[in-house]
N, CA and C atoms as an extended XYZ file, in Angstrom:
309
Properties=species:S:1:pos:R:3:atomname:S:1:resname:S:1:resid:I:1 pbc="F F F"
N       -30.053       60.359       48.726 N   MET     1
C       -30.795       59.073       48.418 CA  MET     1
C       -31.458       58.666       49.762 C   MET     1
N       -32.694       58.244       49.595 N   GLU     2
C       -33.489       57.799       50.711 CA  GLU     2
C       -33.052       56.413       51.190 C   GLU     2
N       -32.949       56.227       52.492 N   GLY     3
C       -32.588       54.916       53.046 CA  GLY     3
C       -33.685       53.923       52.891 C   GLY     3
N       -33.366       52.733       53.259 N   LYS     4
C       -34.369       51.608       53.189 CA  LYS     4
C       -35.460       51.811       54.181 C   LYS     4
N       -36.725       51.782       53.719 N   ARG     5
C       -37.845       51.930       54.643 CA  ARG     5
C       -38.239       50.577       55.150 C   ARG     5
N       -38.630       50.529       56.382 N   THR     6
C       -39.112       49.306       56.998 CA  THR     6
C       -40.482       49.562       57.638 C   THR     6
N       -41.327       48.597       57.584 N   LEU     7
C       -42.643       48.672       58.192 CA  LEU     7
C       -42.566       48.230       59.660 C   LEU     7
N       -42.993       49.029       60.570 N   TYR     8
C       -43.036       48.670       61.971 CA  TYR     8
C       -44.196       49.292       62.629 C   TYR     8
N       -44.568       48.842       63.848 N   ARG     9
C       -45.631       49.462       64.621 CA  ARG     9
C       -45.070       50.642       65.346 C   ARG     9
N       -45.652       51.818       65.193 N   ASP    10
C       -45.215       53.075       65.850 CA  ASP    10
C       -45.842       53.075       67.244 C   ASP    10
N       -45.068       52.659       68.217 N   THR    11
C       -45.616       52.640       69.578 CA  THR    11
C       -45.628       53.996       70.266 C   THR    11
N       -44.987       55.020       69.668 N   ASP    12
C       -45.035       56.349       70.241 CA  ASP    12
C       -46.367       57.096       69.905 C   ASP    12
N       -46.930       56.741       68.731 N   ASN    13
C       -48.132       57.424       68.261 CA  ASN    13
C       -49.303       56.429       68.100 C   ASN    13
N       -49.424       55.462       69.087 N   LYS    14
C       -50.432       54.462       68.910 CA  LYS    14
C       -51.714       54.853       69.671 C   LYS    14
N       -52.808       54.252       69.134 N   MET    15
C       -54.051       54.322       69.851 CA  MET    15
C       -54.406       52.947       70.417 C   MET    15
N       -54.119       51.889       69.629 N   LEU    16
C       -54.318       50.528       70.056 CA  LEU    16
C       -53.019       49.795       70.031 C   LEU    16
N       -52.619       49.297       68.839 N   GLY    17
C       -51.359       48.579       68.732 CA  GLY    17
C       -50.302       49.288       67.967 C   GLY    17
N       -50.568       50.359       67.375 N   GLY    18
C       -49.623       51.112       66.582 CA  GLY    18
C       -49.527       50.700       65.120 C   GLY    18
N       -50.422       49.817       64.699 N   VAL    19
C       -50.386       49.344       63.327 CA  VAL    19
C       -50.724       50.472       62.367 C   VAL    19
N       -51.821       51.144       62.569 N   ALA    20
C       -52.188       52.234       61.700 CA  ALA    20
C       -51.189       53.366       61.647 C   ALA    20
N       -50.652       53.771       62.745 N   SER    21
C       -49.638       54.870       62.722 CA  SER    21
C       -48.330       54.384       62.078 C   SER    21
N       -47.957       53.078       62.237 N   GLY    22
C       -46.755       52.635       61.564 CA  GLY    22
C       -46.965       52.546       60.062 C   GLY    22
N       -48.156       52.090       59.621 N   LEU    23
C       -48.412       52.028       58.223 CA  LEU    23
C       -48.501       53.382       57.563 C   LEU    23
N       -49.082       54.375       58.309 N   ALA    24
C       -49.108       55.721       57.804 CA  ALA    24
C       -47.699       56.326       57.705 C   ALA    24
N       -46.883       56.077       58.631 N   GLU    25
C       -45.522       56.579       58.489 CA  GLU    25
C       -44.731       55.926       57.419 C   GLU    25
N       -44.968       54.650       57.180 N   TYR    26
C       -44.303       53.884       56.116 CA  TYR    26
C       -44.737       54.426       54.752 C   TYR    26
N       -46.044       54.632       54.565 N   MET    27
C       -46.550       55.056       53.289 CA  MET    27
C       -46.511       56.632       53.103 C   MET    27
N       -46.220       57.340       54.130 N   GLY    28
C       -46.184       58.788       54.047 CA  GLY    28
C       -47.575       59.450       54.012 C   GLY    28
N       -48.541       58.749       54.620 N   TRP    29
C       -49.894       59.246       54.613 CA  TRP    29
C       -50.261       59.896       56.000 C   TRP    29
N       -51.347       60.564       56.076 N   ASP    30
C       -51.836       61.129       57.365 CA  ASP    30
C       -52.352       59.975       58.145 C   ASP    30
N       -51.946       59.944       59.447 N   VAL    31
C       -52.355       58.857       60.347 CA  VAL    31
C       -53.893       58.862       60.613 C   VAL    31
N       -54.490       59.985       60.567 N   THR    32
C       -55.876       60.057       60.828 CA  THR    32
C       -56.774       59.368       59.715 C   THR    32
N       -56.298       59.613       58.496 N   LEU    33
C       -56.914       58.927       57.339 CA  LEU    33
C       -56.826       57.409       57.357 C   LEU    33
N       -55.627       56.926       57.820 N   VAL    34
C       -55.379       55.558       57.903 CA  VAL    34
C       -56.273       54.962       59.014 C   VAL    34
N       -56.400       55.651       60.128 N   ARG    35
C       -57.240       55.157       61.201 CA  ARG    35
C       -58.714       55.123       60.780 C   ARG    35
N       -59.146       56.159       60.041 N   LEU    36
C       -60.541       56.163       59.577 CA  LEU    36
C       -60.774       55.005       58.585 C   LEU    36
N       -59.765       54.666       57.711 N   ALA    37
C       -59.907       53.555       56.848 CA  ALA    37
C       -60.014       52.225       57.615 C   ALA    37
N       -59.214       52.093       58.674 N   PHE    38
C       -59.304       50.893       59.510 CA  PHE    38
C       -60.685       50.784       60.106 C   PHE    38
N       -61.260       51.904       60.637 N   VAL    39
C       -62.567       51.833       61.282 CA  VAL    39
C       -63.664       51.496       60.203 C   VAL    39
N       -63.512       52.055       59.001 N   PHE    40
C       -64.493       51.690       57.960 CA  PHE    40
C       -64.405       50.201       57.616 C   PHE    40
N       -63.175       49.682       57.501 N   CYS    41
C       -63.004       48.278       57.188 CA  CYS    41
C       -63.546       47.400       58.322 C   CYS    41
N       -63.472       47.924       59.541 N   LEU    42
C       -64.000       47.126       60.656 CA  LEU    42
C       -65.525       46.818       60.476 C   LEU    42
N       -66.278       47.718       59.932 N   PHE    43
C       -67.721       47.526       59.728 CA  PHE    43
C       -68.020       46.982       58.340 C   PHE    43
N       -67.153       47.190       57.320 N   ALA    44
C       -67.456       46.845       55.990 CA  ALA    44
C       -66.915       45.469       55.556 C   ALA    44
N       -65.822       45.046       56.140 N   ILE    45
C       -65.176       43.794       55.630 CA  ILE    45
C       -65.086       42.789       56.798 C   ILE    45
N       -65.568       41.597       56.569 N   GLN    46
C       -65.460       40.561       57.552 CA  GLN    46
C       -63.989       40.158       57.683 C   GLN    46
N       -63.560       39.900       58.857 N   GLY    47
C       -62.188       39.436       59.135 CA  GLY    47
C       -61.203       40.571       59.324 C   GLY    47
N       -61.643       41.801       59.222 N   SER    48
C       -60.703       42.887       59.382 CA  SER    48
C       -60.128       42.998       60.822 C   SER    48
N       -60.909       42.597       61.787 N   VAL    49
C       -60.449       42.633       63.139 CA  VAL    49
C       -59.312       41.588       63.281 C   VAL    49
N       -59.545       40.388       62.773 N   LEU    50
C       -58.464       39.354       62.784 CA  LEU    50
C       -57.284       39.777       62.066 C   LEU    50
N       -57.428       40.457       60.871 N   ALA    51
C       -56.293       40.966       60.152 CA  ALA    51
C       -55.486       41.973       60.951 C   ALA    51
N       -56.201       42.856       61.698 N   TYR    52
C       -55.543       43.857       62.501 CA  TYR    52
C       -54.709       43.183       63.602 C   TYR    52
N       -55.345       42.185       64.251 N   ILE    53
C       -54.708       41.498       65.363 CA  ILE    53
C       -53.477       40.726       64.894 C   ILE    53
N       -53.630       40.094       63.694 N   LEU    54
C       -52.413       39.405       63.134 CA  LEU    54
C       -51.337       40.421       62.739 C   LEU    54
N       -51.698       41.555       62.215 N   ALA    55
C       -50.686       42.550       61.938 CA  ALA    55
C       -50.042       43.081       63.150 C   ALA    55
N       -50.786       43.207       64.238 N   TRP    56
C       -50.270       43.582       65.553 CA  TRP    56
C       -49.218       42.581       66.044 C   TRP    56
N       -49.530       41.297       65.790 N   ILE    57
C       -48.610       40.284       66.238 CA  ILE    57
C       -47.331       40.216       65.360 C   ILE    57
N       -47.542       40.221       64.038 N   ILE    58
C       -46.481       39.947       63.097 CA  ILE    58
C       -45.527       41.194       62.892 C   ILE    58
N       -46.110       42.403       62.786 N   ILE    59
C       -45.306       43.590       62.493 CA  ILE    59
C       -44.488       43.891       63.798 C   ILE    59
N       -43.179       44.060       63.683 N   PRO    60
C       -42.393       44.340       64.835 CA  PRO    60
C       -42.625       45.735       65.359 C   PRO    60
N       -42.360       45.944       66.676 N   SER    61
C       -42.408       47.263       67.227 CA  SER    61
C       -41.234       48.111       66.769 C   SER    61
N       -41.391       49.391       66.913 N   LYS    62
C       -40.345       50.291       66.460 CA  LYS    62
C       -39.090       50.074       67.329 C   LYS    62
N       -39.235       49.795       68.562 N   TYR    63
C       -38.166       49.637       69.505 CA  TYR    63
C       -37.865       48.190       69.902 C   TYR    63
N       -38.347       47.276       69.126 N   SER    64
C       -38.195       45.839       69.425 CA  SER    64
C       -36.768       45.381       69.200 C   SER    64
N       -35.996       44.964       70.198 N   PRO    65
C       -34.620       44.588       69.994 CA  PRO    65
C       -34.505       43.292       69.158 C   PRO    65
N       -35.510       42.447       69.188 N   SER    66
C       -35.405       41.170       68.441 CA  SER    66
C       -35.930       41.287       67.014 C   SER    66
N       -36.566       42.427       66.647 N   GLY    67
C       -37.091       42.604       65.375 CA  GLY    67
C       -38.428       41.933       65.133 C   GLY    67
N       -39.138       41.636       66.097 N   GLY    68
C       -40.487       41.042       66.005 CA  GLY    68
C       -40.549       39.606       66.383 C   GLY    68
N       -41.649       38.993       66.037 N   ILE    69
C       -41.813       37.627       66.395 CA  ILE    69
C       -41.358       36.732       65.222 C   ILE    69
N       -40.660       35.640       65.601 N   GLY    70
C       -40.139       34.706       64.606 CA  GLY    70
C       -41.191       33.813       64.083 C   GLY    70
N       -40.878       33.067       63.054 N   PHE    71
C       -41.808       32.154       62.362 CA  PHE    71
C       -42.247       31.070       63.362 C   PHE    71
N       -41.366       30.550       64.215 N   GLY    72
C       -41.802       29.513       65.095 CA  GLY    72
C       -42.819       29.963       66.089 C   GLY    72
N       -42.742       31.252       66.560 N   LYS    73
C       -43.738       31.728       67.482 CA  LYS    73
C       -45.079       31.961       66.833 C   LYS    73
N       -44.999       32.359       65.565 N   ILE    74
C       -46.287       32.527       64.834 CA  ILE    74
C       -46.948       31.214       64.562 C   ILE    74
N       -46.143       30.198       64.182 N   LEU    75
C       -46.711       28.876       63.987 CA  LEU    75
C       -47.309       28.304       65.248 C   LEU    75
N       -46.602       28.539       66.412 N   LEU    76
C       -47.133       28.082       67.690 CA  LEU    76
C       -48.460       28.751       67.985 C   LEU    76
N       -48.589       30.031       67.714 N   LEU    77
C       -49.803       30.829       67.899 CA  LEU    77
C       -50.947       30.281       67.030 C   LEU    77
N       -50.641       29.945       65.753 N   VAL    78
C       -51.657       29.401       64.926 CA  VAL    78
C       -52.201       28.093       65.395 C   VAL    78
N       -51.233       27.228       65.837 N   ILE    79
C       -51.607       25.919       66.321 CA  ILE    79
C       -52.489       26.034       67.601 C   ILE    79
N       -52.112       26.895       68.477 N   ILE    80
C       -52.846       27.095       69.724 CA  ILE    80
C       -54.224       27.585       69.377 C   ILE    80
N       -54.376       28.534       68.415 N   CYS    81
C       -55.694       29.010       68.081 CA  CYS    81
C       -56.543       28.038       67.332 C   CYS    81
N       -55.957       27.086       66.635 N   ALA    82
C       -56.675       26.110       65.875 CA  ALA    82
C       -57.084       24.885       66.751 C   ALA    82
N       -56.425       24.692       67.902 N   MET    83
C       -56.714       23.557       68.754 CA  MET    83
C       -58.183       23.430       69.177 C   MET    83
N       -58.831       24.513       69.608 N   PRO    84
C       -60.248       24.413       69.963 CA  PRO    84
C       -61.167       23.907       68.887 C   PRO    84
N       -60.863       24.323       67.623 N   ILE    85
C       -61.655       23.928       66.484 CA  ILE    85
C       -61.523       22.368       66.285 C   ILE    85
N       -60.272       21.934       66.355 N   PHE    86
C       -60.040       20.514       66.145 CA  PHE    86
C       -60.677       19.672       67.349 C   PHE    86
N       -60.627       20.215       68.512 N   LEU    87
C       -61.242       19.596       69.719 CA  LEU    87
C       -62.768       19.466       69.543 C   LEU    87
N       -63.364       20.532       69.073 N   LEU    88
C       -64.820       20.524       68.876 CA  LEU    88
C       -65.174       19.524       67.761 C   LEU    88
N       -64.383       19.438       66.730 N   MET    89
C       -64.637       18.462       65.647 CA  MET    89
C       -64.464       17.070       66.091 C   MET    89
N       -63.487       16.802       67.032 N   ALA    90
C       -63.252       15.459       67.502 CA  ALA    90
C       -64.434       15.055       68.455 C   ALA    90
N       -64.901       15.972       69.225 N   LEU    91
C       -65.950       15.657       70.224 CA  LEU    91
C       -67.370       15.579       69.596 C   LEU    91
N       -67.649       16.516       68.680 N   PHE    92
C       -68.987       16.537       68.131 CA  PHE    92
C       -69.140       16.178       66.665 C   PHE    92
N       -68.005       16.086       65.998 N   GLY    93
C       -68.073       15.825       64.552 CA  GLY    93
C       -68.459       17.068       63.756 C   GLY    93
N       -68.698       16.876       62.529 N   LEU    94
C       -69.113       18.025       61.698 CA  LEU    94
C       -70.472       18.503       61.963 C   LEU    94
N       -71.251       17.722       62.705 N   ALA    95
C       -72.643       18.146       62.944 CA  ALA    95
C       -72.694       19.399       63.814 C   ALA    95
N       -71.622       19.581       64.652 N   PHE    96
C       -71.591       20.767       65.453 CA  PHE    96
C       -71.489       22.017       64.645 C   PHE    96
N       -70.652       21.993       63.566 N   PHE    97
C       -70.544       23.185       62.775 CA  PHE    97
C       -71.676       23.381       61.739 C   PHE    97
N       -72.389       22.361       61.434 N   THR    98
C       -73.516       22.492       60.482 CA  THR    98
C       -74.679       23.212       61.171 C   THR    98
N       -74.817       23.160       62.438 N   MET    99
C       -75.920       23.870       63.045 CA  MET    99
C       -75.750       25.408       62.953 C   MET    99
N       -74.528       25.871       62.707 N   PHE   100
C       -74.313       27.320       62.561 CA  PHE   100
C       -74.597       27.753       61.109 C   PHE   100
N       -74.785       26.798       60.150 N   ALA   101
C       -75.083       27.109       58.751 CA  ALA   101
C       -76.506       27.654       58.622 C   ALA   101
N       -77.373       27.338       59.589 N   ALA   102
C       -78.751       27.872       59.493 CA  ALA   102
C       -78.825       29.385       59.803 C   ALA   102
N       -77.808       29.906       60.432 N   PHE   103
C       -77.833       31.311       60.850 CA  PHE   103
C       -77.391       32.115       59.713 C   PHE   103
């Protein structure tokens, strides 16, 4: 009987963060095909870079003794990333963001 599989970043076979190699090992796929899919998504889907970075942060490393980042650290990261947006809204109002709508 097969043991419980867990998703982790494979830091032994990484090119960037180990997300693609960890996902390939978890699913039993070829790592090259997963990396090519990630590169295709990079150009085809908006937000795929952000999704990869979030996966890099959230998915624990193969050899991480703590098992990854806890919910508190993720919440702190989201708050820190959102602070500049709220600061710009407080300083310039919504008019600052409407000028980007023309592009």
